[in-house]
Amino acid sequence: MNLITRIELTDRTDAELAALFALISRELAQAEQGSLEWQGAMISLENIRREQAKRRVIVRPKPRGPGF
């Protein structure tokens, strides 16, 4: 299992991120806890979660002032 960085995830679609998350989750279940594969999978999953969360952020316009 190679570590997947946040940079590598920016060009992926939401569907690709979800599929990648599922794939790595299955690999994680088969890895021995504490092994390099397990650690890489955990970091990769966290990177995917962060990328997904970043895309869910709603940017709201700032109020223009009183009465607007």
Coordinates of N, CA and C in Angstrom, one line a residue:
M1 N 0.8 -1.2 0.0 CA 0.0 0.0 0.0 C 0.9 1.2 0.0
N2 N 0.7 2.1 -1.0 CA 1.4 3.3 -1.0 C 0.6 4.4 -0.3
L3 N 1.3 5.3 0.3 CA 0.6 6.4 1.0 C 0.0 7.3 -0.1
I4 N -1.2 7.8 0.1 CA -1.9 8.7 -0.8 C -1.9 10.1 -0.2
T5 N -1.3 11.0 -0.8 CA -1.2 12.4 -0.3 C -2.4 13.2 -0.7
R6 N -2.6 14.3 0.0 CA -3.7 15.2 -0.3 C -3.5 15.8 -1.7
I7 N -2.3 16.0 -2.1 CA -2.1 16.6 -3.5 C -2.6 15.6 -4.5
E8 N -2.4 14.3 -4.3 CA -2.9 13.3 -5.3 C -4.4 13.3 -5.4
L9 N -5.0 13.7 -4.3 CA -6.5 13.6 -4.2 C -7.2 14.8 -4.8
T10 N -6.5 15.9 -5.1 CA -7.2 17.1 -5.5 C -7.9 16.9 -6.9
D11 N -7.3 16.1 -7.8 CA -7.8 15.9 -9.1 C -8.8 14.8 -9.2
R12 N -9.1 14.1 -8.1 CA -10.1 13.1 -8.1 C -11.5 13.6 -8.0
T13 N -12.5 12.9 -8.6 CA -13.9 13.3 -8.4 C -14.4 12.8 -7.0
D14 N -15.6 13.3 -6.6 CA -16.1 12.8 -5.3 C -16.4 11.3 -5.4
A15 N -16.8 10.8 -6.5 CA -17.1 9.4 -6.6 C -15.8 8.6 -6.6
E16 N -14.7 9.1 -7.2 CA -13.4 8.4 -7.1 C -12.9 8.4 -5.6
L17 N -13.1 9.5 -4.9 CA -12.7 9.5 -3.5 C -13.4 8.5 -2.7
A18 N -14.7 8.4 -2.9 CA -15.5 7.4 -2.2 C -15.1 6.0 -2.5
A19 N -14.8 5.7 -3.8 CA -14.4 4.4 -4.2 C -13.0 4.1 -3.6
L20 N -12.1 5.0 -3.6 CA -10.8 4.8 -3.1 C -10.8 4.6 -1.6
F21 N -11.7 5.3 -0.9 CA -11.9 5.2 0.6 C -12.4 3.7 0.9
A22 N -13.3 3.2 0.1 CA -13.8 1.9 0.3 C -12.7 0.8 0.1
L23 N -11.9 1.0 -1.0 CA -10.8 0.1 -1.3 C -9.8 0.1 -0.2
I24 N -9.4 1.2 0.2 CA -8.4 1.3 1.3 C -8.9 0.8 2.6
S25 N -10.2 1.0 2.9 CA -10.8 0.4 4.1 C -10.7 -1.1 4.1
R26 N -11.0 -1.7 2.9 CA -10.9 -3.2 2.8 C -9.4 -3.7 3.0
E27 N -8.5 -2.9 2.4 CA -7.1 -3.3 2.6 C -6.7 -3.1 4.1
L28 N -7.2 -2.1 4.7 CA -6.8 -1.9 6.1 C -7.3 -3.0 7.0
A29 N -8.5 -3.6 6.7 CA -9.0 -4.7 7.4 C -8.1 -5.9 7.4
Q30 N -7.4 -6.1 6.3 CA -6.5 -7.2 6.1 C -5.1 -7.0 6.6
A31 N -4.7 -5.8 6.8 CA -3.4 -5.5 7.3 C -3.2 -5.7 8.8
E32 N -2.0 -6.1 9.2 CA -1.8 -6.3 10.6 C -1.6 -4.9 11.3
Q33 N -2.4 -4.8 12.4 CA -2.4 -3.5 13.1 C -1.0 -3.1 13.5
G34 N -0.6 -1.9 13.2 CA 0.7 -1.4 13.6 C 1.8 -1.6 12.5
S35 N 1.5 -2.4 11.5 CA 2.4 -2.6 10.4 C 2.5 -1.3 9.5
L36 N 3.5 -1.3 8.6 CA 3.7 -0.1 7.7 C 2.5 0.0 6.8
E37 N 2.0 -1.1 6.3 CA 0.8 -1.1 5.5 C -0.4 -0.5 6.2
W38 N -0.6 -0.9 7.5 CA -1.7 -0.4 8.3 C -1.5 1.1 8.5
Q39 N -0.3 1.5 8.8 CA -0.1 2.9 9.1 C -0.3 3.8 7.8
G40 N 0.1 3.3 6.7 CA -0.1 4.0 5.4 C -1.5 4.1 5.1
A41 N -2.3 3.0 5.3 CA -3.7 3.0 5.0 C -4.4 4.0 5.9
M42 N -4.1 4.0 7.2 CA -4.7 5.0 8.1 C -4.5 6.4 7.7
I43 N -3.2 6.7 7.3 CA -2.9 8.1 6.9 C -3.6 8.4 5.6
S44 N -3.7 7.5 4.7 CA -4.4 7.7 3.4 C -5.9 7.9 3.6
L45 N -6.5 7.1 4.5 CA -7.9 7.3 4.8 C -8.1 8.7 5.4
E46 N -7.3 9.2 6.3 CA -7.4 10.5 6.9 C -7.3 11.6 5.8
N47 N -6.3 11.4 4.9 CA -6.2 12.3 3.8 C -7.4 12.4 2.9
I48 N -8.0 11.3 2.7 CA -9.3 11.2 1.9 C -10.4 11.9 2.7
R49 N -10.5 11.7 4.0 CA -11.5 12.3 4.8 C -11.4 13.8 4.8
R50 N -10.1 14.3 4.9 CA -9.9 15.7 4.9 C -10.2 16.4 3.5
E51 N -9.9 15.7 2.4 CA -10.2 16.2 1.1 C -11.8 16.3 0.9
Q52 N -12.5 15.2 1.4 CA -13.9 15.2 1.3 C -14.5 16.3 2.1
A53 N -14.0 16.5 3.3 CA -14.5 17.6 4.2 C -14.2 19.0 3.6
K54 N -13.1 19.1 3.0 CA -12.7 20.4 2.4 C -13.8 20.8 1.3
R55 N -14.2 19.8 0.6 CA -15.2 20.0 -0.5 C -16.6 20.3 0.0
R56 N -16.9 19.9 1.2 CA -18.2 20.1 1.8 C -18.4 21.5 2.4
V57 N -17.3 22.2 2.6 CA -17.3 23.5 3.2 C -18.2 24.5 2.4
I58 N -19.1 25.1 3.0 CA -20.0 26.1 2.3 C -19.5 27.5 2.6
V59 N -19.2 28.2 1.5 CA -18.7 29.6 1.6 C -19.9 30.5 1.6
R60 N -20.1 31.2 2.6 CA -21.2 32.1 2.8 C -20.7 33.5 2.6
P61 N -21.5 34.3 1.9 CA -21.0 35.7 1.7 C -21.1 36.5 3.0
K62 N -20.2 37.4 3.2 CA -20.2 38.2 4.4 C -21.3 39.3 4.2
P63 N -21.9 39.6 5.4 CA -23.0 40.7 5.3 C -22.3 42.0 4.9
R64 N -23.0 42.8 4.2 CA -22.5 44.1 3.6 C -22.6 45.2 4.6
G65 N -23.3 45.1 5.6 CA -23.5 46.2 6.6 C -24.9 46.3 7.1
P66 N -25.2 47.3 7.9 CA -26.5 47.4 8.4 C -27.6 47.6 7.3
G67 N -28.7 46.9 7.5 CA -29.8 47.1 6.5 C -29.7 46.3 5.3
F68 N -28.6 45.5 5.0 CA -28.5 44.8 3.8 C -28.8 43.4 4.0

